[in-house]
mmCIF file of C-alpha atoms in Angstrom:
data_model
loop_
_atom_site.group_PDB
_atom_site.id
_atom_site.type_symbol
_atom_site.label_atom_id
_atom_site.label_comp_id
_atom_site.label_asym_id
_atom_site.label_seq_id
_atom_site.Cartn_x
_atom_site.Cartn_y
_atom_site.Cartn_z
ATOM 1 C CA UNK A 159 16.824 13.164 17.567
ATOM 2 C CA UNK A 160 15.620 12.808 13.953
ATOM 3 C CA UNK A 161 11.997 12.050 14.953
ATOM 4 C CA UNK A 162 11.473 15.419 16.442
ATOM 5 C CA UNK A 163 12.869 17.121 13.191
ATOM 6 C CA UNK A 164 9.820 17.969 11.125
ATOM 7 C CA UNK A 165 9.634 17.630 7.019
ATOM 8 C CA UNK A 166 9.751 21.153 5.469
ATOM 9 C CA UNK A 167 8.031 21.819 2.292
ATOM 10 C CA UNK A 168 11.054 22.138 0.213
ATOM 11 C CA UNK A 169 12.367 18.801 1.902
ATOM 12 C CA UNK A 170 9.313 16.988 1.356
ATOM 13 C CA UNK A 171 9.206 18.336 -2.465
ATOM 14 C CA UNK A 172 12.794 17.266 -3.070
ATOM 15 C CA UNK A 173 11.989 13.476 -1.703
ATOM 16 C CA UNK A 174 8.733 13.192 -3.981
ATOM 17 C CA UNK A 175 10.999 14.411 -7.027
ATOM 18 C CA UNK A 176 13.627 11.749 -6.495
ATOM 19 C CA UNK A 177 11.087 9.154 -5.819
ATOM 20 C CA UNK A 178 8.822 9.810 -8.786
ATOM 21 C CA UNK A 179 11.901 9.473 -11.098
ATOM 22 C CA UNK A 180 11.382 6.673 -13.618
ATOM 23 C CA UNK A 181 14.477 4.693 -12.875
ATOM 24 C CA UNK A 182 13.496 4.905 -9.248
ATOM 25 C CA UNK A 183 10.077 3.501 -9.821
ATOM 26 C CA UNK A 184 11.522 0.724 -11.955
ATOM 27 C CA UNK A 185 13.859 -0.303 -9.270
ATOM 28 C CA UNK A 186 10.934 -0.230 -6.656
ATOM 29 C CA UNK A 187 8.698 -2.311 -8.746
ATOM 30 C CA UNK A 188 11.364 -4.699 -9.746
ATOM 31 C CA UNK A 189 12.553 -5.631 -6.210
ATOM 32 C CA UNK A 190 10.916 -6.985 -3.119
ATOM 33 C CA UNK A 191 13.545 -6.016 -0.546
ATOM 34 C CA UNK A 192 13.749 -2.200 -1.579
ATOM 35 C CA UNK A 193 16.111 -1.233 1.192
ATOM 36 C CA UNK A 194 18.843 -0.566 -1.176
ATOM 37 C CA UNK A 195 16.726 1.866 -3.433
ATOM 38 C CA UNK A 196 15.854 4.024 -0.257
ATOM 39 C CA UNK A 197 19.727 4.046 0.602
ATOM 40 C CA UNK A 198 20.091 5.735 -2.792
ATOM 41 C CA UNK A 199 17.069 8.036 -2.246
ATOM 42 C CA UNK A 200 18.778 9.136 1.168
ATOM 43 C CA UNK A 201 21.986 9.756 -0.662
ATOM 44 C CA UNK A 202 20.511 11.728 -3.015
ATOM 45 C CA UNK A 203 18.816 13.569 -0.311
ATOM 46 C CA UNK A 204 22.250 14.237 1.265
ATOM 47 C CA UNK A 205 23.959 15.382 -1.935
ATOM 48 C CA UNK A 206 20.969 18.161 -1.986
ATOM 49 C CA UNK A 207 21.539 19.009 1.561
ATOM 50 C CA UNK A 208 19.078 17.018 3.423
ATOM 51 C CA UNK A 209 20.005 14.521 6.166
ATOM 52 C CA UNK A 210 17.657 11.503 6.023
ATOM 53 C CA UNK A 211 18.054 8.239 6.828
ATOM 54 C CA UNK A 212 16.724 5.344 4.474
ATOM 55 C CA UNK A 213 13.911 4.364 7.104
ATOM 56 C CA UNK A 214 12.681 8.021 7.521
ATOM 57 C CA UNK A 215 12.467 8.530 3.702
ATOM 58 C CA UNK A 216 10.595 4.989 3.419
ATOM 59 C CA UNK A 217 8.199 6.041 6.281
ATOM 60 C CA UNK A 218 7.892 9.345 4.930
ATOM 61 C CA UNK A 219 6.855 7.996 1.399
ATOM 62 C CA UNK A 220 4.316 5.559 2.728
ATOM 63 C CA UNK A 221 2.510 8.243 4.756
ATOM 64 C CA UNK A 222 2.145 10.432 1.751
ATOM 65 C CA UNK A 223 0.822 7.481 -0.255
ATOM 66 C CA UNK A 224 -1.565 6.587 2.474
ATOM 67 C CA UNK A 225 -2.791 10.260 2.702
ATOM 68 C CA UNK A 226 -3.128 10.164 -1.008
ATOM 69 C CA UNK A 227 -5.372 7.128 -1.124
ATOM 70 C CA UNK A 228 -7.240 7.940 1.730
ATOM 71 C CA UNK A 229 -8.166 11.303 0.264
ATOM 72 C CA UNK A 230 -8.794 9.491 -3.253
ATOM 73 C CA UNK A 231 -11.446 7.351 -1.460
ATOM 74 C CA UNK A 232 -13.010 10.109 0.493
ATOM 75 C CA UNK A 233 -13.613 11.921 -2.752
ATOM 76 C CA UNK A 234 -14.968 9.057 -4.514
ATOM 77 C CA UNK A 235 -17.516 8.216 -1.608
ATOM 78 C CA UNK A 236 -18.508 11.718 -1.269
ATOM 79 C CA UNK A 237 -18.463 13.093 -4.743
ATOM 80 C CA UNK A 238 -15.985 15.897 -3.799
ATOM 81 C CA UNK A 239 -12.609 16.809 -5.453
ATOM 82 C CA UNK A 240 -10.523 17.733 -2.387
ATOM 83 C CA UNK A 241 -6.789 17.976 -2.872
ATOM 84 C CA UNK A 242 -3.664 18.066 -0.454
ATOM 85 C CA UNK A 243 -0.581 20.152 -1.190
ATOM 86 C CA UNK A 244 1.015 17.240 -2.803
ATOM 87 C CA UNK A 245 -2.128 15.528 -4.626
ATOM 88 C CA UNK A 246 -0.813 16.420 -8.233
ATOM 89 C CA UNK A 247 2.806 15.228 -7.530
ATOM 90 C CA UNK A 248 1.773 11.921 -6.189
ATOM 91 C CA UNK A 249 -1.146 11.409 -8.769
ATOM 92 C CA UNK A 250 1.413 11.715 -11.606
ATOM 93 C CA UNK A 251 2.956 8.415 -10.229
ATOM 94 C CA UNK A 252 0.297 6.611 -8.290
ATOM 95 C CA UNK A 253 -2.442 7.431 -10.739
ATOM 96 C CA UNK A 254 -0.572 6.038 -13.596
ATOM 97 C CA UNK A 255 0.296 2.923 -11.510
ATOM 98 C CA UNK A 256 -3.356 2.580 -10.923
ATOM 99 C CA UNK A 257 -4.322 3.083 -14.471
ATOM 100 C CA UNK A 258 -1.830 0.086 -15.138
ATOM 101 C CA UNK A 259 -3.044 -2.091 -12.513
ATOM 102 C CA UNK A 260 -6.726 -1.516 -13.524
ATOM 103 C CA UNK A 261 -6.074 -2.217 -17.274
ATOM 104 C CA UNK A 262 -4.571 -5.573 -15.894
ATOM 105 C CA UNK A 263 -7.662 -6.127 -13.553
ATOM 106 C CA UNK A 264 -9.739 -5.495 -16.458
ATOM 107 C CA UNK A 265 -8.271 -8.293 -18.587
ATOM 108 C CA UNK A 266 -8.397 -10.651 -15.888
ATOM 109 C CA UNK A 267 -12.207 -9.991 -15.102
ATOM 110 C CA UNK A 268 -12.815 -10.194 -18.962
ATOM 111 C CA UNK A 269 -11.325 -13.677 -18.798
ATOM 112 C CA UNK A 270 -13.149 -14.994 -15.689
ATOM 113 C CA UNK A 271 -16.527 -13.372 -17.047
ATOM 114 C CA UNK A 272 -15.984 -15.598 -20.507
ATOM 115 C CA UNK A 273 -15.247 -18.828 -18.147
ATOM 116 C CA UNK A 274 -18.388 -18.164 -16.202
ATOM 117 C CA UNK A 275 -20.386 -17.665 -19.450
ATOM 118 C CA UNK A 276 -18.859 -20.929 -20.821
ATOM 119 C CA UNK A 277 -19.645 -22.760 -17.622
ATOM 120 C CA UNK A 278 -23.346 -21.550 -17.655
ATOM 121 C CA UNK A 279 -23.994 -22.640 -21.099
ATOM 122 C CA UNK A 280 -24.723 -26.178 -20.047
ATOM 123 C CA UNK A 281 -27.455 -25.035 -17.331
ATOM 124 C CA UNK A 282 -28.945 -22.108 -19.639
ATOM 125 C CA UNK A 283 -32.402 -23.179 -19.394
ATOM 126 C CA UNK A 284 -32.299 -23.170 -15.536
ATOM 127 C CA UNK A 285 -32.616 -19.362 -14.990
ATOM 128 C CA UNK A 286 -30.001 -17.085 -13.110
ATOM 129 C CA UNK A 287 -30.649 -15.657 -9.603
ATOM 130 C CA UNK A 288 -31.360 -11.940 -9.376
ATOM 131 C CA UNK A 289 -27.613 -11.763 -7.572
ATOM 132 C CA UNK A 290 -25.856 -12.636 -10.714
ATOM 133 C CA UNK A 291 -27.941 -11.319 -13.682
ATOM 134 C CA UNK A 292 -30.140 -8.197 -14.282
ATOM 135 C CA UNK A 293 -33.605 -9.552 -14.745
ATOM 136 C CA UNK A 294 -34.913 -8.986 -18.414
ATOM 137 C CA UNK A 295 -38.603 -10.596 -18.401
ATOM 138 C CA UNK A 296 -41.902 -9.867 -19.878
ATOM 139 C CA UNK A 297 -44.889 -9.427 -17.439
ATOM 140 C CA UNK A 298 -42.851 -9.429 -14.438
ATOM 141 C CA UNK A 299 -42.014 -13.203 -14.717
ATOM 142 C CA UNK A 300 -39.481 -14.674 -12.998
ATOM 143 C CA UNK A 301 -38.488 -17.510 -15.369
ATOM 144 C CA UNK A 302 -35.806 -16.893 -17.637
ATOM 145 C CA UNK A 303 -37.730 -18.857 -20.280
ATOM 146 C CA UNK A 304 -40.184 -16.090 -20.483
ATOM 147 C CA UNK A 305 -37.666 -13.674 -21.459
ATOM 148 C CA UNK A 306 -37.481 -15.470 -24.935
ATOM 149 C CA UNK A 307 -39.372 -14.305 -27.617
ATOM 150 C CA UNK A 308 -40.712 -17.013 -29.753
ATOM 151 C CA UNK A 309 -42.340 -16.415 -33.237
ATOM 152 C CA UNK A 310 -45.026 -18.388 -34.662
ATOM 153 C CA UNK A 311 -44.693 -20.386 -37.772
ATOM 154 C CA UNK A 312 -46.531 -18.102 -40.387
ATOM 155 C CA UNK A 313 -47.398 -19.332 -43.689
ATOM 156 C CA UNK A 314 -45.633 -17.698 -46.702
ATOM 157 C CA UNK A 315 -47.550 -17.742 -49.597
ATOM 158 C CA UNK A 316 -45.621 -17.620 -52.865
ATOM 159 C CA UNK A 317 -47.023 -16.925 -56.214
ATOM 160 C CA UNK A 318 -47.530 -20.127 -58.625
ATOM 161 C CA UNK A 319 -44.993 -20.710 -61.251
ATOM 162 C CA UNK A 320 -46.240 -21.164 -64.788
ATOM 163 C CA UNK A 321 -45.148 -24.935 -64.827
ATOM 164 C CA UNK A 322 -47.132 -25.653 -61.505
ATOM 165 C CA UNK A 323 -50.635 -26.621 -61.670
ATOM 166 C CA UNK A 324 -51.285 -28.444 -58.377
ATOM 167 C CA UNK A 325 -53.095 -26.668 -55.526
ATOM 168 C CA UNK A 326 -51.131 -28.213 -52.842
ATOM 169 C CA UNK A 327 -47.836 -26.609 -54.157
ATOM 170 C CA UNK A 328 -49.252 -23.135 -54.060
ATOM 171 C CA UNK A 329 -48.740 -22.596 -50.386
ATOM 172 C CA UNK A 330 -45.110 -23.036 -49.044
ATOM 173 C CA UNK A 331 -44.703 -23.149 -45.110
ATOM 174 C CA UNK A 332 -41.767 -21.322 -44.017
ATOM 175 C CA UNK A 333 -40.331 -20.888 -40.306
ATOM 176 C CA UNK A 334 -38.793 -17.883 -39.612
ATOM 177 C CA UNK A 335 -35.683 -17.833 -36.949
ATOM 178 C CA UNK A 336 -35.909 -17.178 -33.474
ATOM 179 C CA UNK A 337 -34.401 -13.989 -31.943
ATOM 180 C CA UNK A 338 -32.682 -14.232 -29.139
ATOM 181 C CA UNK A 339 -32.619 -11.851 -25.956
ATOM 182 C CA UNK A 340 -29.101 -10.889 -25.112
ATOM 183 C CA UNK A 341 -28.286 -11.836 -21.531
ATOM 184 C CA UNK A 342 -27.398 -8.721 -19.299
ATOM 185 C CA UNK A 343 -24.898 -9.275 -16.630
ATOM 186 C CA UNK A 344 -24.822 -5.694 -14.847
ATOM 187 C CA UNK A 345 -25.003 -6.776 -11.391
ATOM 188 C CA UNK A 346 -21.993 -9.428 -12.060
ATOM 189 C CA UNK A 347 -19.810 -6.429 -13.155
ATOM 190 C CA UNK A 348 -21.223 -4.417 -10.128
ATOM 191 C CA UNK A 349 -19.979 -7.087 -7.998
ATOM 192 C CA UNK A 350 -16.597 -7.450 -9.560
ATOM 193 C CA UNK A 351 -16.301 -3.755 -9.073
ATOM 194 C CA UNK A 352 -17.004 -4.408 -5.168
ATOM 195 C CA UNK A 353 -14.407 -7.216 -5.155
ATOM 196 C CA UNK A 354 -11.878 -4.634 -6.620
ATOM 197 C CA UNK A 355 -12.871 -2.157 -3.884
ATOM 198 C CA UNK A 356 -12.430 -4.743 -1.258
ATOM 199 C CA UNK A 357 -9.206 -5.716 -2.269
ATOM 200 C CA UNK A 358 -8.178 -2.086 -2.255
ATOM 201 C CA UNK A 359 -9.305 -1.693 1.218
ATOM 202 C CA UNK A 360 -7.439 -4.731 2.357
ATOM 203 C CA UNK A 361 -4.272 -3.463 0.650
ATOM 204 C CA UNK A 362 -4.689 -0.202 2.401
ATOM 205 C CA UNK A 363 -5.159 -1.906 5.760
ATOM 206 C CA UNK A 364 -2.163 -4.110 5.371
ATOM 207 C CA UNK A 365 -0.166 -0.935 4.316
ATOM 208 C CA UNK A 366 -1.322 0.758 7.353
ATOM 209 C CA UNK A 367 -0.208 -2.129 9.719
ATOM 210 C CA UNK A 368 3.183 -1.989 8.115
ATOM 211 C CA UNK A 369 3.442 1.681 8.769
ATOM 212 C CA UNK A 370 2.541 0.857 12.431
ATOM 213 C CA UNK A 371 4.695 -1.698 12.731
ATOM 214 C CA UNK A 372 7.535 0.449 11.459
ATOM 215 C CA UNK A 373 6.619 3.331 13.626
ATOM 216 C CA UNK A 374 6.571 1.028 16.475
ATOM 217 C CA UNK A 375 10.238 -0.411 15.540
ATOM 218 C CA UNK A 376 11.566 3.215 14.961
ATOM 219 C CA UNK A 377 10.177 4.249 18.353
ATOM 220 C CA UNK A 378 11.945 1.220 20.017
ATOM 221 C CA UNK A 379 15.340 2.025 18.334
ATOM 222 C CA UNK A 380 15.122 5.545 19.444
ATOM 223 C CA UNK A 381 14.240 4.261 22.964
ATOM 224 C CA UNK A 382 17.072 1.865 22.860
ATOM 225 C CA UNK A 383 19.605 4.617 21.797
ATOM 226 C CA UNK A 384 18.324 6.853 24.572
ATOM 227 C CA UNK A 385 18.749 4.175 27.244
ATOM 228 C CA UNK A 386 22.405 3.477 25.905
ATOM 229 C CA UNK A 387 23.311 7.112 26.129
ATOM 230 C CA UNK A 388 21.702 7.449 29.537
ATOM 231 C CA UNK A 389 23.642 4.401 30.685
ATOM 232 C CA UNK A 390 26.832 5.707 29.049
ATOM 233 C CA UNK A 391 26.056 9.286 31.036
ATOM 234 C CA UNK A 392 25.605 7.401 34.443
ATOM 235 C CA UNK A 393 28.807 5.073 33.790
ATOM 236 C CA UNK A 394 30.626 8.496 33.104
ATOM 237 C CA UNK A 395 29.469 10.112 36.369
ATOM 238 C CA UNK A 396 30.431 7.163 38.444
ATOM 239 C CA UNK A 397 33.860 6.992 36.832
ATOM 240 C CA UNK A 398 34.487 10.451 37.556
ATOM 241 C CA UNK A 399 33.395 9.797 41.238
ATOM 242 C CA UNK A 400 35.565 7.086 41.655
ATOM 243 C CA UNK A 401 38.582 8.964 40.250
ATOM 244 C CA UNK A 402 38.043 11.871 42.607
ATOM 245 C CA UNK A 403 37.635 9.205 45.553
ATOM 246 C CA UNK A 404 41.118 7.922 44.531
ATOM 247 C CA UNK A 405 42.749 11.060 44.241
ATOM 248 C CA UNK A 406 41.475 12.240 47.801
ATOM 249 C CA UNK A 407 42.890 8.759 49.002
ATOM 250 C CA UNK A 408 46.146 8.950 47.501
ATOM 251 C CA UNK A 409 46.498 12.712 48.851
ATOM 252 C CA UNK A 410 45.466 11.528 52.415
ATOM 253 C CA UNK A 411 48.058 8.587 51.995
ATOM 254 C CA UNK A 412 50.901 10.801 50.996
ATOM 255 C CA UNK A 413 50.092 13.163 53.923
ATOM 256 C CA UNK A 414 50.289 10.556 56.591
ATOM 257 C CA UNK A 415 53.528 9.047 54.849
ATOM 258 C CA UNK A 416 55.058 12.562 54.932
ATOM 259 C CA UNK A 417 54.088 12.973 58.702
ATOM 260 C CA UNK A 418 55.442 9.402 59.428
ATOM 261 C CA UNK A 419 58.922 10.310 57.641
ATOM 262 C CA UNK A 420 59.115 13.511 59.830
ATOM 263 C CA UNK A 421 58.774 11.705 63.024
ATOM 264 C CA UNK A 422 61.207 8.861 62.104
ATOM 265 C CA UNK A 423 63.661 11.545 60.940
ATOM 266 C CA UNK A 424 63.289 13.311 64.459
ATOM 267 C CA UNK A 425 63.619 10.276 66.414
ATOM 268 C CA UNK A 426 67.195 9.230 64.577
ATOM 269 C CA UNK A 427 68.578 12.730 65.092
ATOM 270 C CA UNK A 428 71.879 12.789 67.306
ATOM 271 C CA UNK A 429 71.572 13.942 70.695
ATOM 272 C CA UNK A 430 73.841 16.908 71.955
ATOM 273 C CA UNK A 431 76.523 15.751 74.427
ATOM 274 C CA UNK A 432 76.055 16.505 78.192
#
């Protein structure tokens, strides 16, 4: 059966080449049920001399994508740069798609961050917790109000104008503007990055469950075909035995009938005169 037939390097390279075409990628991204797309891939494979069903092409592509993502996560966690045989070919497609998704996620995260800042403006004096904001304080103070730098009101002495003679007008007090320390939200950004990693893990788990489901379905279908073949084989054997039995019965019946005819003929033969 097809399950026992391994994928050779040239066959896998041909499959990746067809799957990575821009037209095929657009069709895969624009359709929810992509069975017809994999039928086209299977037809292209057949035209190039490789006989693979659409389901086997789908399972192989998902297995390659799963191995690529697992190795990429492993390299990210351990700081390594391991590569598989098909890493560069897959990265040309999946890496480009990840960058596109990353730009979309960054835009969404920027919007959500702006909304969170706007929602916090009403309670700015209450302070933020350490889980949301990087602490910027003076003398290890926990209150955010201490992070603000207040400038004292300093008298500014201006020279007397020639037309002014009053001592009260010799000193004019001016208030300098208060500088504001910018709020740093590093931890919230790190939390958003962790959220993206968690979503990626959930996506990989869902894809792995789908792969297992398809493998179980494929094994069930292969087992069903095997049982049908065994039943057909058994039915053929029984039919051959029945035909053989009937042939033996007919042969025996003809033999008995022949003996009976011989006896009847001998009984009706004329007797010679005495």
